[in-house]
Amino acid sequence: ALGGERTAHPRPGAPAGGAPDAGPTGTATTRGRSGRHLADAVGRGAAVVHGGGADGMYHGPTILTGITGDMAIAREETFGPVAPIMTFDDLDDALRVANETENGLTASVFNNDLRTAWRMAEELRHGPVHHNETTNYREEMGPIPGARRPRGGRGGPGGALNSWDKDATAGA
């Protein structure tokens, strides 16, 4: 099942207060964007598999299925605890779907085939591409400018500018 018990019944709380599954969102903007993206997706036909609830600054971990390219959550960066699941017909379709967004900060490829993962890393128009990993820790020591819509990235403007020409980073 998608998400399992920890997503169905998350333990909210502050990181210093024990072992929560999720803490509060960092800003009211992020909390609001998560809620707007969730409402837009559900209004356009997505299904909430787990979660979806919110209380103050806390937005529970949420898994959505039935995501399509016309939904805000597929086109905009949420930066909240929402996992939108999109389906595709084959590898070429997966690449097309992933490359439709204007954003391209980082990407993750989950599969059991390193050759396919390598092809994905080469053809995705994103910043660092991870294989069977999340995108939230390996690149902390360097700039993360992404491959599209430029941002400051980590590592300062000089580090970001030097990597905007899409030197590929792939983690496995």
GROMACS .gro file of N, CA and C in nm:
model
  516
    1ALA      N    1   0.084  -0.119   0.000
    1ALA     CA    2   0.000   0.000   0.000
    1ALA      C    3   0.087   0.124   0.000
    2LEU      N    4   0.042   0.226  -0.068
    2LEU     CA    5   0.118   0.351  -0.074
    2LEU      C    6   0.118   0.418   0.062
    3GLY      N    7   0.234   0.444   0.114
    3GLY     CA    8   0.246   0.524   0.236
    3GLY      C    9   0.252   0.445   0.364
    4GLY      N   10   0.166   0.351   0.380
    4GLY     CA   11   0.167   0.269   0.500
    4GLY      C   12   0.116   0.340   0.624
    5GLU      N   13   0.138   0.278   0.736
    5GLU     CA   14   0.087   0.325   0.865
    5GLU      C   15   0.139   0.463   0.903
    6ARG      N   16   0.267   0.492   0.877
    6ARG     CA   17   0.324   0.620   0.920
    6ARG      C   18   0.261   0.737   0.846
    7THR      N   19   0.216   0.715   0.723
    7THR     CA   20   0.149   0.822   0.650
    7THR      C   21   0.002   0.829   0.687
    8ALA      N   22  -0.060   0.714   0.710
    8ALA     CA   23  -0.202   0.712   0.745
    8ALA      C   24  -0.228   0.773   0.882
    9HIS      N   25  -0.134   0.752   0.976
    9HIS     CA   26  -0.150   0.803   1.113
    9HIS      C   27  -0.018   0.866   1.159
   10PRO      N   28   0.019   0.979   1.100
   10PRO     CA   29   0.148   1.041   1.136
   10PRO      C   30   0.146   1.098   1.277
   11ARG      N   31   0.264   1.098   1.339
   11ARG     CA   32   0.280   1.160   1.471
   11ARG      C   33   0.339   1.298   1.449
   12PRO      N   34   0.257   1.405   1.459
   12PRO     CA   35   0.311   1.540   1.441
   12PRO      C   36   0.387   1.586   1.565
   13GLY      N   37   0.475   1.679   1.544
   13GLY     CA   38   0.545   1.738   1.657
   13GLY      C   39   0.672   1.807   1.615
   14ALA      N   40   0.733   1.876   1.708
   14ALA     CA   41   0.861   1.944   1.683
   14ALA      C   42   0.974   1.842   1.691
   15PRO      N   43   1.076   1.855   1.605
   15PRO     CA   44   1.187   1.759   1.606
   15PRO      C   45   1.253   1.744   1.743
   16ALA      N   46   1.258   1.850   1.822
   16ALA     CA   47   1.322   1.843   1.954
   16ALA      C   48   1.234   1.772   2.056
   17GLY      N   49   1.109   1.745   2.022
   17GLY     CA   50   1.015   1.688   2.117
   17GLY      C   51   0.995   1.539   2.105
   18GLY      N   52   1.091   1.466   2.054
   18GLY     CA   53   1.075   1.321   2.042
   18GLY      C   54   1.105   1.274   1.902
   19ALA      N   55   1.022   1.185   1.853
   19ALA     CA   56   1.044   1.126   1.720
   19ALA      C   57   0.919   1.141   1.635
   20PRO      N   58   0.887   1.264   1.595
   20PRO     CA   59   0.767   1.282   1.514
   20PRO      C   60   0.789   1.231   1.371
   21ASP      N   61   0.680   1.199   1.303
   21ASP     CA   62   0.687   1.163   1.161
   21ASP      C   63   0.690   1.288   1.075
   22ALA      N   64   0.636   1.398   1.126
   22ALA     CA   65   0.631   1.522   1.050
   22ALA      C   66   0.621   1.639   1.146
   23GLY      N   67   0.686   1.747   1.107
   23GLY     CA   68   0.679   1.869   1.187
   23GLY      C   69   0.599   1.974   1.115
   24PRO      N   70   0.593   2.094   1.171
   24PRO     CA   71   0.518   2.202   1.106
   24PRO      C   72   0.588   2.247   0.979
   25THR      N   73   0.512   2.305   0.888
   25THR     CA   74   0.574   2.362   0.768
   25THR      C   75   0.656   2.482   0.810
   26GLY      N   76   0.756   2.515   0.731
   26GLY     CA   77   0.848   2.622   0.767
   26GLY      C   78   0.788   2.760   0.765
   27THR      N   79   0.694   2.783   0.674
   27THR     CA   80   0.634   2.916   0.662
   27THR      C   81   0.485   2.904   0.631
   28ALA      N   82   0.413   3.011   0.657
   28ALA     CA   83   0.271   3.014   0.621
   28ALA      C   84   0.253   3.004   0.470
   29THR      N   85   0.348   3.058   0.394
   29THR     CA   86   0.341   3.050   0.248
   29THR      C   87   0.346   2.905   0.203
   30THR      N   88   0.438   2.826   0.258
   30THR     CA   89   0.447   2.685   0.223
   30THR      C   90   0.321   2.611   0.263
   31ARG      N   91   0.272   2.638   0.383
   31ARG     CA   92   0.150   2.573   0.431
   31ARG      C   93   0.033   2.605   0.338
   32GLY      N   94   0.019   2.731   0.300
   32GLY     CA   95  -0.089   2.771   0.210
   32GLY      C   96  -0.076   2.709   0.072
   33ARG      N   97   0.046   2.705   0.019
   33ARG     CA   98   0.069   2.647  -0.114
   33ARG      C   99   0.035   2.497  -0.113
   34SER      N  100   0.074   2.426  -0.007
   34SER     CA  101   0.042   2.283   0.003
   34SER      C  102  -0.109   2.263  -0.001
   35GLY      N  103  -0.182   2.344   0.074
   35GLY     CA  104  -0.328   2.335   0.076
   35GLY      C  105  -0.390   2.369  -0.059
   36ARG      N  106  -0.339   2.474  -0.124
   36ARG     CA  107  -0.393   2.512  -0.255
   36ARG      C  108  -0.367   2.404  -0.359
   37HIS      N  109  -0.246   2.349  -0.358
   37HIS     CA  110  -0.214   2.244  -0.455
   37HIS      C  111  -0.299   2.120  -0.432
   38LEU      N  112  -0.320   2.085  -0.307
   38LEU     CA  113  -0.404   1.970  -0.274
   38LEU      C  114  -0.548   1.994  -0.322
   39ALA      N  115  -0.604   2.110  -0.292
   39ALA     CA  116  -0.742   2.142  -0.331
   39ALA      C  117  -0.756   2.142  -0.484
   40ASP      N  118  -0.659   2.200  -0.554
   40ASP     CA  119  -0.663   2.203  -0.700
   40ASP      C  120  -0.660   2.062  -0.756
   41ALA      N  121  -0.570   1.978  -0.705
   41ALA     CA  122  -0.558   1.841  -0.756
   41ALA      C  123  -0.686   1.762  -0.733
   42VAL      N  124  -0.741   1.769  -0.614
   42VAL     CA  125  -0.865   1.696  -0.583
   42VAL      C  126  -0.980   1.750  -0.668
   43GLY      N  127  -0.985   1.881  -0.685
   43GLY     CA  128  -1.089   1.941  -0.768
   43GLY      C  129  -1.081   1.900  -0.914
   44ARG      N  130  -0.965   1.859  -0.959
   44ARG     CA  131  -0.945   1.816  -1.098
   44ARG      C  132  -0.943   1.664  -1.111
   45GLY      N  133  -0.978   1.592  -1.003
   45GLY     CA  134  -0.995   1.449  -1.015
   45GLY      C  135  -0.893   1.361  -0.944
   46ALA      N  136  -0.794   1.417  -0.877
   46ALA     CA  137  -0.697   1.335  -0.803
   46ALA      C  138  -0.763   1.274  -0.681
   47ALA      N  139  -0.706   1.164  -0.635
   47ALA     CA  140  -0.758   1.097  -0.515
   47ALA      C  141  -0.656   1.107  -0.403
   48VAL      N  142  -0.703   1.136  -0.282
   48VAL     CA  143  -0.618   1.138  -0.164
   48VAL      C  144  -0.609   0.994  -0.113
   49VAL      N  145  -0.490   0.935  -0.119
   49VAL     CA  146  -0.468   0.798  -0.073
   49VAL      C  147  -0.448   0.797   0.078
   50HIS      N  148  -0.369   0.891   0.127
   50HIS     CA  149  -0.344   0.906   0.271
   50HIS      C  150  -0.331   1.055   0.302
   51GLY      N  151  -0.367   1.092   0.422
   51GLY     CA  152  -0.342   1.227   0.471
   51GLY      C  153  -0.438   1.329   0.417
   52GLY      N  154  -0.385   1.449   0.399
   52GLY     CA  155  -0.464   1.559   0.348
   52GLY      C  156  -0.508   1.658   0.452
   53GLY      N  157  -0.496   1.622   0.580
   53GLY     CA  158  -0.541   1.711   0.685
   53GLY      C  159  -0.441   1.819   0.719
   54ALA      N  160  -0.490   1.927   0.776
   54ALA     CA  161  -0.404   2.037   0.817
   54ALA      C  162  -0.460   2.097   0.945
   55ASP      N  163  -0.368   2.148   1.028
   55ASP     CA  164  -0.406   2.212   1.153
   55ASP      C  165  -0.301   2.319   1.183
   56GLY      N  166  -0.337   2.443   1.168
   56GLY     CA  167  -0.241   2.551   1.189
   56GLY      C  168  -0.126   2.540   1.090
   57MET      N  169  -0.004   2.540   1.141
   57MET     CA  170   0.114   2.531   1.054
   57MET      C  171   0.147   2.387   1.015
   58TYR      N  172   0.074   2.292   1.068
   58TYR     CA  173   0.099   2.152   1.038
   58TYR      C  174   0.012   2.108   0.920
   59HIS      N  175   0.076   2.053   0.817
   59HIS     CA  176   0.005   1.993   0.704
   59HIS      C  177   0.050   1.848   0.700
   60GLY      N  178  -0.041   1.757   0.726
   60GLY     CA  179  -0.005   1.615   0.735
   60GLY      C  180   0.052   1.560   0.606
   61PRO      N  181   0.142   1.462   0.616
   61PRO     CA  182   0.194   1.394   0.497
   61PRO      C  183   0.078   1.343   0.412
   62THR      N  184   0.083   1.372   0.284
   62THR     CA  185  -0.028   1.343   0.195
   62THR      C  186   0.021   1.273   0.070
   63ILE      N  187  -0.049   1.169   0.028
   63ILE     CA  188  -0.019   1.100  -0.097
   63ILE      C  189  -0.141   1.112  -0.187
   64LEU      N  190  -0.116   1.157  -0.310
   64LEU     CA  191  -0.222   1.176  -0.410
   64LEU      C  192  -0.194   1.087  -0.530
   65THR      N  193  -0.298   1.027  -0.586
   65THR     CA  194  -0.287   0.955  -0.713
   65THR      C  195  -0.377   1.022  -0.815
   66GLY      N  196  -0.358   0.985  -0.941
   66GLY     CA  197  -0.441   1.043  -1.047
   66GLY      C  198  -0.396   1.182  -1.087
   67ILE      N  199  -0.269   1.213  -1.064
   67ILE     CA  200  -0.217   1.346  -1.097
   67ILE      C  201  -0.198   1.358  -1.248
   68THR      N  202  -0.240   1.470  -1.303
   68THR     CA  203  -0.222   1.498  -1.446
   68THR      C  204  -0.146   1.629  -1.464
   69GLY      N  205  -0.092   1.648  -1.583
   69GLY     CA  206  -0.008   1.763  -1.610
   69GLY      C  207  -0.075   1.898  -1.600
   70ASP      N  208  -0.209   1.902  -1.599
   70ASP     CA  209  -0.278   2.030  -1.590
   70ASP      C  210  -0.299   2.078  -1.447
   71MET      N  211  -0.258   1.996  -1.349
   71MET     CA  212  -0.276   2.032  -1.208
   71MET      C  213  -0.159   2.117  -1.160
   72ALA      N  214  -0.189   2.213  -1.073
   72ALA     CA  215  -0.085   2.301  -1.020
   72ALA      C  216   0.028   2.222  -0.954
   73ILE      N  217  -0.005   2.113  -0.886
   73ILE     CA  218   0.096   2.035  -0.815
   73ILE      C  219   0.195   1.969  -0.912
   74ALA      N  220   0.154   1.952  -1.038
   74ALA     CA  221   0.243   1.894  -1.139
   74ALA      C  222   0.327   2.002  -1.208
   75ARG      N  223   0.286   2.127  -1.197
   75ARG     CA  224   0.353   2.236  -1.268
   75ARG      C  225   0.434   2.328  -1.177
   76GLU      N  226   0.399   2.331  -1.048
   76GLU     CA  227   0.462   2.424  -0.955
   76GLU      C  228   0.528   2.348  -0.841
   77GLU      N  229   0.628   2.408  -0.782
   77GLU     CA  230   0.697   2.347  -0.669
   77GLU      C  231   0.614   2.366  -0.542
   78THR      N  232   0.583   2.256  -0.475
   78THR     CA  233   0.501   2.263  -0.354
   78THR      C  234   0.587   2.287  -0.231
   79PHE      N  235   0.698   2.218  -0.219
   79PHE     CA  236   0.787   2.224  -0.103
   79PHE      C  237   0.713   2.195   0.027
   80GLY      N  238   0.609   2.114   0.019
   80GLY     CA  239   0.534   2.071   0.136
   80GLY      C  240   0.526   1.920   0.139
   81PRO      N  241   0.466   1.864   0.242
   81PRO     CA  242   0.463   1.718   0.259
   81PRO      C  243   0.355   1.650   0.175
   82VAL      N  244   0.360   1.673   0.045
   82VAL     CA  245   0.261   1.616  -0.045
   82VAL      C  246   0.335   1.540  -0.155
   83ALA      N  247   0.301   1.412  -0.172
   83ALA     CA  248   0.362   1.328  -0.275
   83ALA      C  249   0.260   1.303  -0.385
   84PRO      N  250   0.273   1.373  -0.498
   84PRO     CA  251   0.182   1.350  -0.610
   84PRO      C  252   0.233   1.233  -0.695
   85ILE      N  253   0.149   1.134  -0.720
   85ILE     CA  254   0.188   1.017  -0.797
   85ILE      C  255   0.127   1.029  -0.937
   86MET      N  256   0.216   1.033  -1.038
   86MET     CA  257   0.173   1.037  -1.177
   86MET      C  258   0.207   0.903  -1.241
   87THR      N  259   0.125   0.860  -1.334
   87THR     CA  260   0.152   0.736  -1.405
   87THR      C  261   0.196   0.767  -1.547
   88PHE      N  262   0.256   0.668  -1.612
   88PHE     CA  263   0.303   0.684  -1.748
   88PHE      C  264   0.297   0.548  -1.816
   89ASP      N  265   0.303   0.548  -1.949
   89ASP     CA  266   0.290   0.425  -2.027
   89ASP      C  267   0.422   0.351  -2.046
   90ASP      N  268   0.531   0.425  -2.065
   90ASP     CA  269   0.662   0.364  -2.086
   90ASP      C  270   0.769   0.467  -2.051
   91LEU      N  271   0.894   0.431  -2.070
   91LEU     CA  272   1.004   0.519  -2.030
   91LEU      C  273   1.001   0.652  -2.106
   92ASP      N  274   0.974   0.648  -2.235
   92ASP     CA  275   0.967   0.773  -2.311
   92ASP      C  276   0.857   0.864  -2.258
   93ASP      N  277   0.744   0.806  -2.222
   93ASP     CA  278   0.634   0.884  -2.166
   93ASP      C  279   0.674   0.941  -2.029
   94ALA      N  280   0.745   0.862  -1.949
   94ALA     CA  281   0.791   0.911  -1.818
   94ALA      C  282   0.884   1.031  -1.835
   95LEU      N  283   0.975   1.023  -1.930
   95LEU     CA  284   1.065   1.136  -1.956
   95LEU      C  285   0.987   1.258  -2.003
   96ARG      N  286   0.890   1.238  -2.090
   96ARG     CA  287   0.808   1.349  -2.138
   96ARG      C  288   0.735   1.416  -2.023
   97VAL      N  289   0.671   1.335  -1.938
   97VAL     CA  290   0.595   1.387  -1.824
   97VAL      C  291   0.688   1.464  -1.730
   98ALA      N  292   0.803   1.407  -1.698
   98ALA     CA  293   0.896   1.470  -1.604
   98ALA      C  294   0.955   1.599  -1.660
   99ASN      N  295   0.973   1.606  -1.791
   99ASN     CA  296   1.034   1.724  -1.852
   99ASN      C  297   0.934   1.831  -1.890
  100GLU      N  298   0.803   1.809  -1.867
  100GLU     CA  299   0.701   1.910  -1.901
  100GLU      C  300   0.704   2.030  -1.809
  101THR      N  301   0.753   2.015  -1.688
  101THR     CA  302   0.751   2.124  -1.592
  101THR      C  303   0.855   2.230  -1.626
  102GLU      N  304   0.827   2.354  -1.586
  102GLU     CA  305   0.926   2.461  -1.598
  102GLU      C  306   1.036   2.444  -1.495
  103ASN      N  307   1.004   2.373  -1.388
  103ASN     CA  308   1.098   2.355  -1.279
  103ASN      C  309   1.190   2.237  -1.308
  104GLY      N  310   1.302   2.236  -1.244
  104GLY     CA  311   1.395   2.126  -1.265
  104GLY      C  312   1.503   2.126  -1.159
  105LEU      N  313   1.463   2.155  -1.035
  105LEU     CA  314   1.561   2.167  -0.927
  105LEU      C  315   1.638   2.037  -0.908
  106THR      N  316   1.571   1.928  -0.876
  106THR     CA  317   1.632   1.796  -0.864
  106THR      C  318   1.530   1.693  -0.909
  107ALA      N  319   1.573   1.568  -0.921
  107ALA     CA  320   1.482   1.460  -0.959
  107ALA      C  321   1.527   1.331  -0.892
  108SER      N  322   1.434   1.239  -0.875
  108SER     CA  323   1.464   1.105  -0.824
  108SER      C  324   1.405   1.002  -0.918
  109VAL      N  325   1.480   0.896  -0.942
  109VAL     CA  326   1.436   0.785  -1.025
  109VAL      C  327   1.436   0.661  -0.936
  110PHE      N  328   1.321   0.597  -0.922
  110PHE     CA  329   1.310   0.476  -0.841
  110PHE      C  330   1.282   0.358  -0.932
  111ASN      N  331   1.377   0.264  -0.940
  111ASN     CA  332   1.358   0.143  -1.019
  111ASN      C  333   1.465   0.041  -0.981
  112ASN      N  334   1.465  -0.074  -1.052
  112ASN     CA  335   1.561  -0.180  -1.025
  112ASN      C  336   1.661  -0.199  -1.138
  113ASP      N  337   1.672  -0.102  -1.227
  113ASP     CA  338   1.755  -0.117  -1.346
  113ASP      C  339   1.848   0.004  -1.360
  114LEU      N  340   1.976  -0.018  -1.335
  114LEU     CA  341   2.072   0.092  -1.339
  114LEU      C  342   2.085   0.151  -1.479
  115ARG      N  343   2.072   0.070  -1.585
  115ARG     CA  344   2.081   0.125  -1.722
  115ARG      C  345   1.966   0.223  -1.748
  116THR      N  346   1.847   0.187  -1.704
  116THR     CA  347   1.733   0.277  -1.720
  116THR      C  348   1.752   0.403  -1.636
  117ALA      N  349   1.800   0.386  -1.515
  117ALA     CA  350   1.824   0.502  -1.429
  117ALA      C  351   1.927   0.595  -1.492
  118TRP      N  352   2.031   0.538  -1.553
  118TRP     CA  353   2.134   0.621  -1.617
  118TRP      C  354   2.075   0.697  -1.735
  119ARG      N  355   1.992   0.629  -1.816
  119ARG     CA  356   1.926   0.698  -1.927
  119ARG      C  357   1.841   0.813  -1.875
  120MET      N  358   1.766   0.786  -1.768
  120MET     CA  359   1.684   0.892  -1.709
  120MET      C  360   1.771   1.010  -1.665
  121ALA      N  361   1.883   0.981  -1.598
  121ALA     CA  362   1.971   1.088  -1.552
  121ALA      C  363   2.024   1.170  -1.668
  122GLU      N  364   2.051   1.106  -1.780
  122GLU     CA  365   2.103   1.177  -1.897
  122GLU      C  366   1.996   1.260  -1.967
  123GLU      N  367   1.871   1.212  -1.968
  123GLU     CA  368   1.767   1.278  -2.046
  123GLU      C  369   1.675   1.370  -1.966
  124LEU      N  370   1.675   1.359  -1.834
  124LEU     CA  371   1.594   1.450  -1.754
  124LEU      C  372   1.655   1.589  -1.758
  125ARG      N  373   1.572   1.690  -1.781
  125ARG     CA  374   1.619   1.828  -1.782
  125ARG      C  375   1.600   1.886  -1.642
  126HIS      N  376   1.679   1.833  -1.549
  126HIS     CA  377   1.672   1.870  -1.409
  126HIS      C  378   1.814   1.889  -1.357
  127GLY      N  379   1.825   1.935  -1.234
  127GLY     CA  380   1.955   1.943  -1.168
  127GLY      C  381   2.000   1.803  -1.131
  128PRO      N  382   2.052   1.783  -1.011
  128PRO     CA  383   2.097   1.649  -0.971
  128PRO      C  384   1.984   1.546  -0.982
  129VAL      N  385   2.019   1.428  -1.033
  129VAL     CA  386   1.923   1.318  -1.046
  129VAL      C  387   1.971   1.205  -0.956
  130HIS      N  388   1.884   1.159  -0.868
  130HIS     CA  389   1.917   1.054  -0.771
  130HIS      C  390   1.851   0.923  -0.812
  131HIS      N  391   1.919   0.813  -0.784
  131HIS     CA  392   1.863   0.679  -0.812
  131HIS      C  393   1.830   0.612  -0.679
  132ASN      N  394   1.701   0.580  -0.662
  132ASN     CA  395   1.650   0.515  -0.542
  132ASN      C  396   1.686   0.592  -0.415
  133GLU      N  397   1.685   0.722  -0.424
  133GLU     CA  398   1.714   0.811  -0.311
  133GLU      C  399   1.622   0.933  -0.321
  134THR      N  400   1.600   0.998  -0.207
  134THR     CA  401   1.528   1.124  -0.210
  134THR      C  402   1.626   1.234  -0.247
  135THR      N  403   1.576   1.351  -0.267
  135THR     CA  404   1.660   1.461  -0.316
  135THR      C  405   1.695   1.562  -0.209
  136ASN      N  406   1.695   1.523  -0.083
  136ASN     CA  407   1.705   1.627   0.018
  136ASN      C  408   1.834   1.628   0.099
  137TYR      N  409   1.936   1.554   0.061
  137TYR     CA  410   2.054   1.562   0.146
  137TYR      C  411   2.187   1.554   0.072
  138ARG      N  412   2.200   1.484  -0.036
  138ARG     CA  413   2.330   1.466  -0.100
  138ARG      C  414   2.390   1.596  -0.152
  139GLU      N  415   2.306   1.686  -0.201
  139GLU     CA  416   2.360   1.806  -0.263
  139GLU      C  417   2.374   1.923  -0.167
  140GLU      N  418   2.364   1.898  -0.037
  140GLU     CA  419   2.369   2.008   0.058
  140GLU      C  420   2.502   2.083   0.058
  141MET      N  421   2.607   2.020   0.015
  141MET     CA  422   2.738   2.084   0.019
  141MET      C  423   2.770   2.163  -0.108
  142GLY      N  424   2.686   2.156  -0.208
  142GLY     CA  425   2.715   2.227  -0.332
  142GLY      C  426   2.595   2.307  -0.377
  143PRO      N  427   2.611   2.382  -0.485
  143PRO     CA  428   2.500   2.461  -0.537
  143PRO      C  429   2.393   2.371  -0.596
  144ILE      N  430   2.267   2.413  -0.588
  144ILE     CA  431   2.156   2.341  -0.650
  144ILE      C  432   2.081   2.441  -0.738
  145PRO      N  433   2.134   2.474  -0.853
  145PRO     CA  434   2.065   2.572  -0.935
  145PRO      C  435   1.951   2.513  -1.015
  146GLY      N  436   1.944   2.382  -1.031
  146GLY     CA  437   1.843   2.323  -1.116
  146GLY      C  438   1.882   2.339  -1.262
  147ALA      N  439   1.794   2.298  -1.350
  147ALA     CA  440   1.826   2.302  -1.492
  147ALA      C  441   1.739   2.401  -1.568
  148ARG      N  442   1.646   2.462  -1.503
  148ARG     CA  443   1.558   2.560  -1.566
  148ARG      C  444   1.548   2.681  -1.476
  149ARG      N  445   1.444   2.757  -1.491
  149ARG     CA  446   1.416   2.877  -1.413
  149ARG      C  447   1.523   2.901  -1.307
  150PRO      N  448   1.625   2.981  -1.336
  150PRO     CA  449   1.739   2.997  -1.245
  150PRO      C  450   1.701   3.048  -1.107
  151ARG      N  451   1.773   2.996  -1.008
  151ARG     CA  452   1.758   3.037  -0.869
  151ARG      C  453   1.898   3.060  -0.814
  152GLY      N  454   1.905   3.114  -0.695
  152GLY     CA  455   2.035   3.134  -0.633
  152GLY      C  456   2.106   3.005  -0.600
  153GLY      N  457   2.034   2.900  -0.567
  153GLY     CA  458   2.096   2.772  -0.534
  153GLY      C  459   2.180   2.781  -0.408
  154ARG      N  460   2.225   2.667  -0.360
  154ARG     CA  461   2.315   2.665  -0.245
  154ARG      C  462   2.456   2.686  -0.293
  155GLY      N  463   2.540   2.740  -0.210
  155GLY     CA  464   2.679   2.759  -0.246
  155GLY      C  465   2.708   2.897  -0.298
  156GLY      N  466   2.612   2.986  -0.294
  156GLY     CA  467   2.635   3.124  -0.335
  156GLY      C  468   2.618   3.143  -0.485
  157PRO      N  469   2.608   3.269  -0.527
  157PRO     CA  470   2.585   3.298  -0.668
  157PRO      C  471   2.693   3.244  -0.760
  158GLY      N  472   2.819   3.249  -0.718
  158GLY     CA  473   2.926   3.200  -0.803
  158GLY      C  474   2.915   3.051  -0.828
  159GLY      N  475   2.888   2.974  -0.724
  159GLY     CA  476   2.872   2.829  -0.741
  159GLY      C  477   2.754   2.796  -0.828
  160ALA      N  478   2.645   2.868  -0.811
  160ALA     CA  479   2.527   2.842  -0.892
  160ALA      C  480   2.552   2.877  -1.038
  161LEU      N  481   2.612   2.993  -1.063
  161LEU     CA  482   2.638   3.034  -1.201
  161LEU      C  483   2.726   2.933  -1.273
  162ASN      N  484   2.827   2.882  -1.204
  162ASN     CA  485   2.918   2.787  -1.266
  162ASN      C  486   2.852   2.655  -1.303
  163SER      N  487   2.740   2.621  -1.241
  163SER     CA  488   2.678   2.492  -1.271
  163SER      C  489   2.548   2.505  -1.351
  164TRP      N  490   2.509   2.624  -1.391
  164TRP     CA  491   2.386   2.640  -1.467
  164TRP      C  492   2.395   2.585  -1.608
  165ASP      N  493   2.513   2.547  -1.653
  165ASP     CA  494   2.524   2.491  -1.787
  165ASP      C  495   2.492   2.343  -1.790
  166LYS      N  496   2.438   2.287  -1.681
  166LYS     CA  497   2.388   2.150  -1.669
  166LYS      C  498   2.500   2.047  -1.674
  167ASP      N  499   2.600   2.064  -1.588
  167ASP     CA  500   2.688   1.953  -1.563
  167ASP      C  501   2.603   1.851  -1.490
  168ALA      N  502   2.598   1.729  -1.540
  168ALA     CA  503   2.508   1.629  -1.481
  168ALA      C  504   2.564   1.577  -1.351
  169THR      N  505   2.478   1.566  -1.252
  169THR     CA  506   2.509   1.502  -1.125
  169THR      C  507   2.410   1.389  -1.107
  170ALA      N  508   2.460   1.268  -1.091
  170ALA     CA  509   2.371   1.154  -1.071
  170ALA      C  510   2.419   1.078  -0.949
  171GLY      N  511   2.329   1.053  -0.856
  171GLY     CA  512   2.363   0.976  -0.736
  171GLY      C  513   2.296   0.842  -0.740
  172ALA      N  514   2.369   0.738  -0.704
  172ALA     CA  515   2.311   0.603  -0.703
  172ALA      C  516   2.340   0.536  -0.571
   0.00000   0.00000   0.00000
